[in-house]
PDB file of C-alpha atoms in Angstrom:
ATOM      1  CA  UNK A  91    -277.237  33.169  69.681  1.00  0.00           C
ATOM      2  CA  UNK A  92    -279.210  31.032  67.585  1.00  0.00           C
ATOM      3  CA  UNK A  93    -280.048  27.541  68.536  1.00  0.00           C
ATOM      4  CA  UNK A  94    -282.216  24.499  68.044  1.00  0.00           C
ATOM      5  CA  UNK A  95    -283.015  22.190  70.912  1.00  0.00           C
ATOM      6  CA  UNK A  96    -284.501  19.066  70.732  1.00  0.00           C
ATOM      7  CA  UNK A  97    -284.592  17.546  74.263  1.00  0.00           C
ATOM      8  CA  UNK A  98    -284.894  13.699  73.976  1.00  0.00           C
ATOM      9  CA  UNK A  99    -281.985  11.598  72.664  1.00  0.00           C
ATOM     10  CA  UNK A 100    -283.873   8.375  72.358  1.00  0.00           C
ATOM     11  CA  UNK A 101    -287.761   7.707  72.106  1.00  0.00           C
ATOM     12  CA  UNK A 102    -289.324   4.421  71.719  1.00  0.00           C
ATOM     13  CA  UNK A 103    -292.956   4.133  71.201  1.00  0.00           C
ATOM     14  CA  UNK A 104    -295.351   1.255  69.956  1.00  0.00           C
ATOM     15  CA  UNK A 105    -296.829   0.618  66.742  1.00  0.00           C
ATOM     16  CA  UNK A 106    -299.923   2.227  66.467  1.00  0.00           C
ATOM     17  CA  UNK A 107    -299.389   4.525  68.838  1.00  0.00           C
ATOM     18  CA  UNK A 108    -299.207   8.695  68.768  1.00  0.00           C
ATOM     19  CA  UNK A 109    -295.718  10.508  68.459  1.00  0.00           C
ATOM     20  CA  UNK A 110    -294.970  13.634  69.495  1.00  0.00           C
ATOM     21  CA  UNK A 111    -290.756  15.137  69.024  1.00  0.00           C
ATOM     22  CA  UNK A 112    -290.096  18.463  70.515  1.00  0.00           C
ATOM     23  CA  UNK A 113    -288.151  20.795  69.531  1.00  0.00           C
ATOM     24  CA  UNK A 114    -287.415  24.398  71.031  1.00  0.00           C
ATOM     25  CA  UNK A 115    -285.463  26.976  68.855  1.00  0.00           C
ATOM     26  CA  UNK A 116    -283.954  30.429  69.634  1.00  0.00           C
ATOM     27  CA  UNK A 117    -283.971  32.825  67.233  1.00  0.00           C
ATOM     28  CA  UNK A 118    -284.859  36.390  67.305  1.00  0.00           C
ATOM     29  CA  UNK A 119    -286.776  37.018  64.066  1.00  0.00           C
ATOM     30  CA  UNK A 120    -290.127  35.298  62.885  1.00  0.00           C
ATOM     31  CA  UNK A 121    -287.724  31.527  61.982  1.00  0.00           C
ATOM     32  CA  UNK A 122    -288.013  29.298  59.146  1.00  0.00           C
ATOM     33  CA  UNK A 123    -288.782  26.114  60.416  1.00  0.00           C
ATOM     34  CA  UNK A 124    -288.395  22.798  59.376  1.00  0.00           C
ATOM     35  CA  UNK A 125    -288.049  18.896  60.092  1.00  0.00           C
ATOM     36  CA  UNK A 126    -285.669  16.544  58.565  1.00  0.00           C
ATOM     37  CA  UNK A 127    -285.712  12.347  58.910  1.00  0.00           C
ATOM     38  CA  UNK A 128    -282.820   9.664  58.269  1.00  0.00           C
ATOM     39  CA  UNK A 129    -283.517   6.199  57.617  1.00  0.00           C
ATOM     40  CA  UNK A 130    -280.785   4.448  58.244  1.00  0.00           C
ATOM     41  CA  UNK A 131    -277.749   4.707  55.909  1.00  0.00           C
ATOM     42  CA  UNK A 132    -279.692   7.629  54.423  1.00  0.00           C
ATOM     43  CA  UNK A 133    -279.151  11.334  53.942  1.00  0.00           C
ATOM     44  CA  UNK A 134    -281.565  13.247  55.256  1.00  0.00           C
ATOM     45  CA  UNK A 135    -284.853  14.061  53.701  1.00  0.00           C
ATOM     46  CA  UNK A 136    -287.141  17.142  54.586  1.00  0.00           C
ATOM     47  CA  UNK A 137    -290.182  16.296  56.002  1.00  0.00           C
ATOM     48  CA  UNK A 138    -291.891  19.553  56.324  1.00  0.00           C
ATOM     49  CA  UNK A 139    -291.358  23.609  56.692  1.00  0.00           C
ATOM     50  CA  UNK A 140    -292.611  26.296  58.467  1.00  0.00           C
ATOM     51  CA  UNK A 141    -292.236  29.808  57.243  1.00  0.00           C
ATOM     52  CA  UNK A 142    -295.865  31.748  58.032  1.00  0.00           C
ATOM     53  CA  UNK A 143    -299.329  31.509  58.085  1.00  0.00           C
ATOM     54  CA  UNK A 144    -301.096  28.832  59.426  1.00  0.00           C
ATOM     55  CA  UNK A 145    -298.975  27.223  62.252  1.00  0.00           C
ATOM     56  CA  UNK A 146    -300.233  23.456  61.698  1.00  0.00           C
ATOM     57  CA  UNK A 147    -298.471  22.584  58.879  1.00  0.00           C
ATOM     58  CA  UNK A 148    -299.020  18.950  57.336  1.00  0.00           C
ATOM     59  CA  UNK A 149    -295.768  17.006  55.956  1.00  0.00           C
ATOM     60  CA  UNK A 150    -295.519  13.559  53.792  1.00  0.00           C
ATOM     61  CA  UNK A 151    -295.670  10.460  55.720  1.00  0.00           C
ATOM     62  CA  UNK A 152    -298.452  11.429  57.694  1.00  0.00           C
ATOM     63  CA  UNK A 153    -296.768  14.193  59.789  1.00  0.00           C
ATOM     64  CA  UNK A 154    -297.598  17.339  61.135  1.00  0.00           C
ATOM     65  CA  UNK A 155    -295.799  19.814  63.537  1.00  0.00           C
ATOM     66  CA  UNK A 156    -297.124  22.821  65.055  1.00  0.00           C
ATOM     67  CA  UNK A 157    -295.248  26.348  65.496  1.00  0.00           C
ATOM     68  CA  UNK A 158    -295.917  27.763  68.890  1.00  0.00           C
ATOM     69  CA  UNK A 159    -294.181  31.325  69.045  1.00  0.00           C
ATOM     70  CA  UNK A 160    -295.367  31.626  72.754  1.00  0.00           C
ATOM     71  CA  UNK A 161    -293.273  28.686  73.618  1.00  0.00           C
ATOM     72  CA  UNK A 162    -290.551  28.923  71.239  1.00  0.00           C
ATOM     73  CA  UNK A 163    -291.461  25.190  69.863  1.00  0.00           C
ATOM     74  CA  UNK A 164    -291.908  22.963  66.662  1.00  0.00           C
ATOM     75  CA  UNK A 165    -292.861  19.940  67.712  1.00  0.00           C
ATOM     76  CA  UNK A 166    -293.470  16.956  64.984  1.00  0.00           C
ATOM     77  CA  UNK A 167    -296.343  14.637  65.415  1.00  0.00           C
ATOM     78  CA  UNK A 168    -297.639  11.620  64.241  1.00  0.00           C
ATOM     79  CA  UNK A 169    -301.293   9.857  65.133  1.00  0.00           C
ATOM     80  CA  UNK A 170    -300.174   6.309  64.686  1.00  0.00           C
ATOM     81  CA  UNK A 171    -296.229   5.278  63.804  1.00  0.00           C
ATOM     82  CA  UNK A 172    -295.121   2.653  61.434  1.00  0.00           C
ATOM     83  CA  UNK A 173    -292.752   0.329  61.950  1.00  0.00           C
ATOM     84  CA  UNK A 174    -290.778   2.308  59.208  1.00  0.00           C
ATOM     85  CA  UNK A 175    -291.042   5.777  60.896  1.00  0.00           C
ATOM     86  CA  UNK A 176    -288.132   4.041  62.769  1.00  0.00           C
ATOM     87  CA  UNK A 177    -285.238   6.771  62.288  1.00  0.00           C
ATOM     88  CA  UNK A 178    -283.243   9.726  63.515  1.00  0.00           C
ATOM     89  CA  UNK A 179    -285.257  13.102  63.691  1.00  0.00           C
ATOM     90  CA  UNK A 180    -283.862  16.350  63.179  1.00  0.00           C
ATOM     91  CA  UNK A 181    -285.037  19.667  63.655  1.00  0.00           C
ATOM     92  CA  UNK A 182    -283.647  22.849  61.726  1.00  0.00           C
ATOM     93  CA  UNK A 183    -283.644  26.620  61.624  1.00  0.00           C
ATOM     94  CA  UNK A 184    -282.923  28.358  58.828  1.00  0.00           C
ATOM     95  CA  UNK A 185    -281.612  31.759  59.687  1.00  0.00           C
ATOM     96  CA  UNK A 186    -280.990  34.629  57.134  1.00  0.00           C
ATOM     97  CA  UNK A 187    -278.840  36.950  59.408  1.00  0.00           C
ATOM     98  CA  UNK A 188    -276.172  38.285  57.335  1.00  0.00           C
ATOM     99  CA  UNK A 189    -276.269  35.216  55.266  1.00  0.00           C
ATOM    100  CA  UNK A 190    -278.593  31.809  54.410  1.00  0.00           C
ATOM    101  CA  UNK A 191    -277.695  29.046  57.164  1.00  0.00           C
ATOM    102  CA  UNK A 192    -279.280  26.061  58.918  1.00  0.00           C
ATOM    103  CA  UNK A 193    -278.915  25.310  62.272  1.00  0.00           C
ATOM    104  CA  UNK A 194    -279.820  22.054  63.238  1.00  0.00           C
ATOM    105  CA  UNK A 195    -280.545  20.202  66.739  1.00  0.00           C
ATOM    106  CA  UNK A 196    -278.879  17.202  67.595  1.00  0.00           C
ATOM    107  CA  UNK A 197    -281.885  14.526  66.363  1.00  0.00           C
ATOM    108  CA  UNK A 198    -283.668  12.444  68.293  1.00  0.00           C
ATOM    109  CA  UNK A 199    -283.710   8.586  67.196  1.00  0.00           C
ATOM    110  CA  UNK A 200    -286.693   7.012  67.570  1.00  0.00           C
ATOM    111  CA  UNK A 201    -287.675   2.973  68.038  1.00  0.00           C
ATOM    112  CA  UNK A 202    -290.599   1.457  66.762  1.00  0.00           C
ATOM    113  CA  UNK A 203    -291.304  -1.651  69.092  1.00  0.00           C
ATOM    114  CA  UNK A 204    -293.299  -4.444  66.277  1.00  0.00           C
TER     115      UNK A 204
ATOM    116  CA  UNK B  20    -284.146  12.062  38.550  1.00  0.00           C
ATOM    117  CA  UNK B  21    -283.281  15.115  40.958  1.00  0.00           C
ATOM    118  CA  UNK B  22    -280.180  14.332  43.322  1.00  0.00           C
ATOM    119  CA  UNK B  23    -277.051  15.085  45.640  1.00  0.00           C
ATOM    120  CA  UNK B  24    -274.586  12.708  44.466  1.00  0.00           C
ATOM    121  CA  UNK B  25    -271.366  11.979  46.408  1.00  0.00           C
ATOM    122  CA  UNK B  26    -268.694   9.960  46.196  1.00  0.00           C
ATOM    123  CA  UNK B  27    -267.094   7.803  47.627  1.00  0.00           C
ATOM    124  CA  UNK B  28    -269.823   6.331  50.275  1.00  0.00           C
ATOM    125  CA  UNK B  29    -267.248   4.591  52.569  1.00  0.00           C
ATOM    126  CA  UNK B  30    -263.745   5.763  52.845  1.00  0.00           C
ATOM    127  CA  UNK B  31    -261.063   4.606  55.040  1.00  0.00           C
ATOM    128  CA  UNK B  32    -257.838   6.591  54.845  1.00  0.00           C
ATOM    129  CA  UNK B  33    -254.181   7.367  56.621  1.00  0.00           C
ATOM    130  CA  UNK B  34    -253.062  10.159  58.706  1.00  0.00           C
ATOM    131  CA  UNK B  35    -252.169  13.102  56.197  1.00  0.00           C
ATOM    132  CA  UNK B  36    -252.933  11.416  52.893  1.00  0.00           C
ATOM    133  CA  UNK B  37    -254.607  13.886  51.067  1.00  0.00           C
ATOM    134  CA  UNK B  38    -258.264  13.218  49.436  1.00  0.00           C
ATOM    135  CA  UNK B  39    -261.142  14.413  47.786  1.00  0.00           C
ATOM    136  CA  UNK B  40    -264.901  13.992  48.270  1.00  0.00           C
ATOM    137  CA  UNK B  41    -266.711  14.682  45.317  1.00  0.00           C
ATOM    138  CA  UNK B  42    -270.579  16.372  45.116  1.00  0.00           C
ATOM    139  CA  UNK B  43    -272.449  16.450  42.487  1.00  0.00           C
ATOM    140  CA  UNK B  44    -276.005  18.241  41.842  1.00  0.00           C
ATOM    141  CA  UNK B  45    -278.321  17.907  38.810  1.00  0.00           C
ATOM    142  CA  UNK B  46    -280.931  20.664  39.860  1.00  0.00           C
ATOM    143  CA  UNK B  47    -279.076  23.925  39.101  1.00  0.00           C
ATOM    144  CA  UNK B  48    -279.076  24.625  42.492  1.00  0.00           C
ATOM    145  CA  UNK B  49    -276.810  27.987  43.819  1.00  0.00           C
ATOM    146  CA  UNK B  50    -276.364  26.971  47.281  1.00  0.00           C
ATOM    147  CA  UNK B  51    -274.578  24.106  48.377  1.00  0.00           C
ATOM    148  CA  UNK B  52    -272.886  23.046  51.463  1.00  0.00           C
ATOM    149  CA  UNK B  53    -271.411  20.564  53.135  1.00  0.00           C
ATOM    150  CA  UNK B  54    -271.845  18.926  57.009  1.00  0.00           C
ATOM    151  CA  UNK B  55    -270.489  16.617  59.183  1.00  0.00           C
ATOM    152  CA  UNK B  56    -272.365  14.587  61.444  1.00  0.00           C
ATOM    153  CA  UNK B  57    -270.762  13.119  65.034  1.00  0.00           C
ATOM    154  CA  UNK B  58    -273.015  11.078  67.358  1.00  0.00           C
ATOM    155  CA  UNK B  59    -274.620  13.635  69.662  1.00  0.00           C
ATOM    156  CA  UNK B  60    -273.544  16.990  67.798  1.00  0.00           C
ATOM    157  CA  UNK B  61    -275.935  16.598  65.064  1.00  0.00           C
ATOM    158  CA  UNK B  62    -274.955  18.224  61.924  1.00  0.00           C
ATOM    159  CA  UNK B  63    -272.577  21.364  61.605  1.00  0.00           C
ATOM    160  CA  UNK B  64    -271.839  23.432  58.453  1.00  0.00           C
ATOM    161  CA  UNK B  65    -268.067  22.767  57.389  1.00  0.00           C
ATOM    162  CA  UNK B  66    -268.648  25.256  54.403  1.00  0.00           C
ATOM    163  CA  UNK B  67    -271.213  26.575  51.893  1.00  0.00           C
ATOM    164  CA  UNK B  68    -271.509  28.452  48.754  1.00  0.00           C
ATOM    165  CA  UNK B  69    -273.709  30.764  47.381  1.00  0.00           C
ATOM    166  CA  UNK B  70    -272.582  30.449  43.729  1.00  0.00           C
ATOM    167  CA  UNK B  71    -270.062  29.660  41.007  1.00  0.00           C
ATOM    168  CA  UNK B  72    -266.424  31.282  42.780  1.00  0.00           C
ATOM    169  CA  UNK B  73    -268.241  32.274  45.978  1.00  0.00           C
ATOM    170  CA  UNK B  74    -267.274  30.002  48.744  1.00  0.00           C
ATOM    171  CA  UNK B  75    -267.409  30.350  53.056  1.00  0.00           C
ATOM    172  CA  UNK B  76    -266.873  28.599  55.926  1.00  0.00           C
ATOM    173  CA  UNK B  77    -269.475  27.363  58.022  1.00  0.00           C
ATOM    174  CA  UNK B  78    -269.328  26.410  61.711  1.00  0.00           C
ATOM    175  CA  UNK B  79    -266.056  23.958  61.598  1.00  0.00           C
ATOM    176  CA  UNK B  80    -263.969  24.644  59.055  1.00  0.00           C
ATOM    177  CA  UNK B  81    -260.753  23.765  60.312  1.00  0.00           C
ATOM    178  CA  UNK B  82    -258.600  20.983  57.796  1.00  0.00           C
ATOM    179  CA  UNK B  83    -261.267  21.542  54.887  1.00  0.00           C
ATOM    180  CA  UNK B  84    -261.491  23.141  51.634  1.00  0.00           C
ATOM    181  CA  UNK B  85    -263.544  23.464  48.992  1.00  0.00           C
ATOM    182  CA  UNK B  86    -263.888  24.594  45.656  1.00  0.00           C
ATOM    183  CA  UNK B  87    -266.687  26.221  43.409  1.00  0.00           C
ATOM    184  CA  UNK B  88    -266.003  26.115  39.549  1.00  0.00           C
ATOM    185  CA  UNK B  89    -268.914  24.624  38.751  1.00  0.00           C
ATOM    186  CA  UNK B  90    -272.736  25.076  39.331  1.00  0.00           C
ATOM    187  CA  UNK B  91    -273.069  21.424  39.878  1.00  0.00           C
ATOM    188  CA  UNK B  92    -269.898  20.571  41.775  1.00  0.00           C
ATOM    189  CA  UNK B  93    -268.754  21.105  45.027  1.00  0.00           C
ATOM    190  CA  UNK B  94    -265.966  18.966  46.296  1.00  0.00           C
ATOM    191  CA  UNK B  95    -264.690  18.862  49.324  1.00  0.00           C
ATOM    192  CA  UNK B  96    -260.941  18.454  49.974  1.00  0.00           C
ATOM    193  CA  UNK B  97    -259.073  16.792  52.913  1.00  0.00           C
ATOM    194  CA  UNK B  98    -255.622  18.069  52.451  1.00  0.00           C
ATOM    195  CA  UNK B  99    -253.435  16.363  55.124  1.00  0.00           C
ATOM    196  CA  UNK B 100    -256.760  14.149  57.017  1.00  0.00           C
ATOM    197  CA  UNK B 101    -256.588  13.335  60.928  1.00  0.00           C
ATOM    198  CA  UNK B 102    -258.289  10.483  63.034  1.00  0.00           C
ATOM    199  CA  UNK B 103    -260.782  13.848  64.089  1.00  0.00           C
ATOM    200  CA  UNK B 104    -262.006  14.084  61.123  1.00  0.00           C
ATOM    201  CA  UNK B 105    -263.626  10.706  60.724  1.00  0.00           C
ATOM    202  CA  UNK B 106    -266.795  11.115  60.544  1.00  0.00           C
ATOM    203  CA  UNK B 107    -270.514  11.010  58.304  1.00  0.00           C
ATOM    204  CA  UNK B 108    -270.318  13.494  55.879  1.00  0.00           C
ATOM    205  CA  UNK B 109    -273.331  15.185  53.660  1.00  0.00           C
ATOM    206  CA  UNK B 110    -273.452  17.425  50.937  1.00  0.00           C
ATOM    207  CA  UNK B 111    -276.561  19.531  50.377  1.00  0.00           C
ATOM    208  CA  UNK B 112    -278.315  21.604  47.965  1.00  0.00           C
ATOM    209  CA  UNK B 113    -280.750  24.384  47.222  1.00  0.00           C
ATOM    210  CA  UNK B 114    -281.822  26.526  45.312  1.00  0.00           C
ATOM    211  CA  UNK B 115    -281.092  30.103  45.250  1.00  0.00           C
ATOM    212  CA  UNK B 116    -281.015  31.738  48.625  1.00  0.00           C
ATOM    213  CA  UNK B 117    -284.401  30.658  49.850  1.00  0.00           C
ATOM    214  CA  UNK B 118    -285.266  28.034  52.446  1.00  0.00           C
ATOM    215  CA  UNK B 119    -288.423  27.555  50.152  1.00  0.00           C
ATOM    216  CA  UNK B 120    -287.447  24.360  48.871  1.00  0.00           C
ATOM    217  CA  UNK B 121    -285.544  22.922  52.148  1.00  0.00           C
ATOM    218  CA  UNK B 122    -282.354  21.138  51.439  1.00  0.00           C
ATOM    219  CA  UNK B 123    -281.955  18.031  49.218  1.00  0.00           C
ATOM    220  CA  UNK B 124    -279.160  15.869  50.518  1.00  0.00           C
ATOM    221  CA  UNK B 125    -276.790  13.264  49.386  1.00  0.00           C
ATOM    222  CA  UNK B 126    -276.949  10.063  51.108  1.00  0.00           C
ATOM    223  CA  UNK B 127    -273.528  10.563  52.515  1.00  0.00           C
ATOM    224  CA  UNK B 128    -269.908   9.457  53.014  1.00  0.00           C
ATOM    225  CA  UNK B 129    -268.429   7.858  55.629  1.00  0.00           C
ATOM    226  CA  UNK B 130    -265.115   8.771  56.010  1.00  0.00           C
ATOM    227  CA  UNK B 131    -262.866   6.299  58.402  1.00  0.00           C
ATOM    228  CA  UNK B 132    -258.783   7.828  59.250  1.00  0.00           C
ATOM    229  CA  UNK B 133    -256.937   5.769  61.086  1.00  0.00           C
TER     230      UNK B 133
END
């Protein structure tokens, strides 16, 4: 069955400093990929996609993730957070068997410490 | 401007008074849907449709329905609501059946029945 996993609940990281958010999917065809953030008392908005080609793909805000097929990932990364990358995370699948549908993991929120 | 609009944002309710959560697109998008979103479940598909008349259920459909007459409207109906279905609720759109464009999302209701 299809699935999206992302493994950390919670992550708090410094200002300034590098962010990396896993996520691990399962899916048996080449996925559509993508990565959602919401600010608080937000809906979500879509940060960036993966559907082929080059598997660094660049997103607004300064984020990137990278598709790793080998290792069934599409983890989101950031060189230095701002104190407003504060938020809840959430990874996505879109899947096209027998019809058009997301699956998305269960977000991981992340704290900015000033 | 390009947007999910729903209504009401807050909502606090009785046990089995019927009501309606309206969602509103200005994109001409085919696809919309609608989620809930529990603390540690992420978000799952209550129902989606493809087009005007052309409605299914997603992943928890149980106590919802929804209706399709319009392009840009998709409301979503609470018929007789229970304390189990209180809860953040988003309605999304897209267009067509491609995951080209990701979702855009509404900024969400939160729905309160006591």
């Amino acid at each position: 069955a299809q699935s999206v996993t992302q493994p950390d609940i919670h992550i708090t990281v410094s200002e300034g400093a590098s962010l990396e958010l896993r996520c691990n999917y399962s899916y048996g065809a080449t996925p559509y990929l993508f990565w959602y953030v919401q600010s608080p008392g937000q809906g979500l908005q879509l940060l960036l996609k993966y559907f082929s080609g080059d598997t660094l793909v660049q997103g607004i805000k300064g984020f990137e993730a990278e598709f790793k097929r080998s290792q069934s990932s599409f983890n989101l990364r950031k060189p230095s957070v701002h104190w407003s990358d504060a938020a809840e995370y959430f990874c996505a699948v879109g899947t096209t068997s027998g019809t058009y549908k997301y699956i998305f993991g269960t977000g991981t929120r992340l704290k900015v410490l000033a | 401007e390009a947007q999910v609009t729903q209504n009401p944002r807050y909502l606090i309710t009785v046990t089995g008074k019927k009501l309606t959560v309206t969602c509103s697109q200005n994109m001409n998008h085919e696809y919309m849907s609608w989620y809930r979103q529990d603390p540690g479940l992420g978000l799952r598909q209550i129902y989606y449709s493809m087009n005007v008349e052309v409605t299914d259920k997603g992943d928890v459909p149980e106590g919802y329905k929804v209706s399709r007459k319009e392009k840009r409207n998709f409301p979503l109906i609470l018929e007789s609501p229970s304390p189990n279905q209180t809860s953040l609720y988003f309605c999304a759109s897209m267009p067509g059946t491609t995951f080209n464009y990701g979702y855009t999302f509404g900024s969400g209701t939160r729905l309160t029945v006591v």
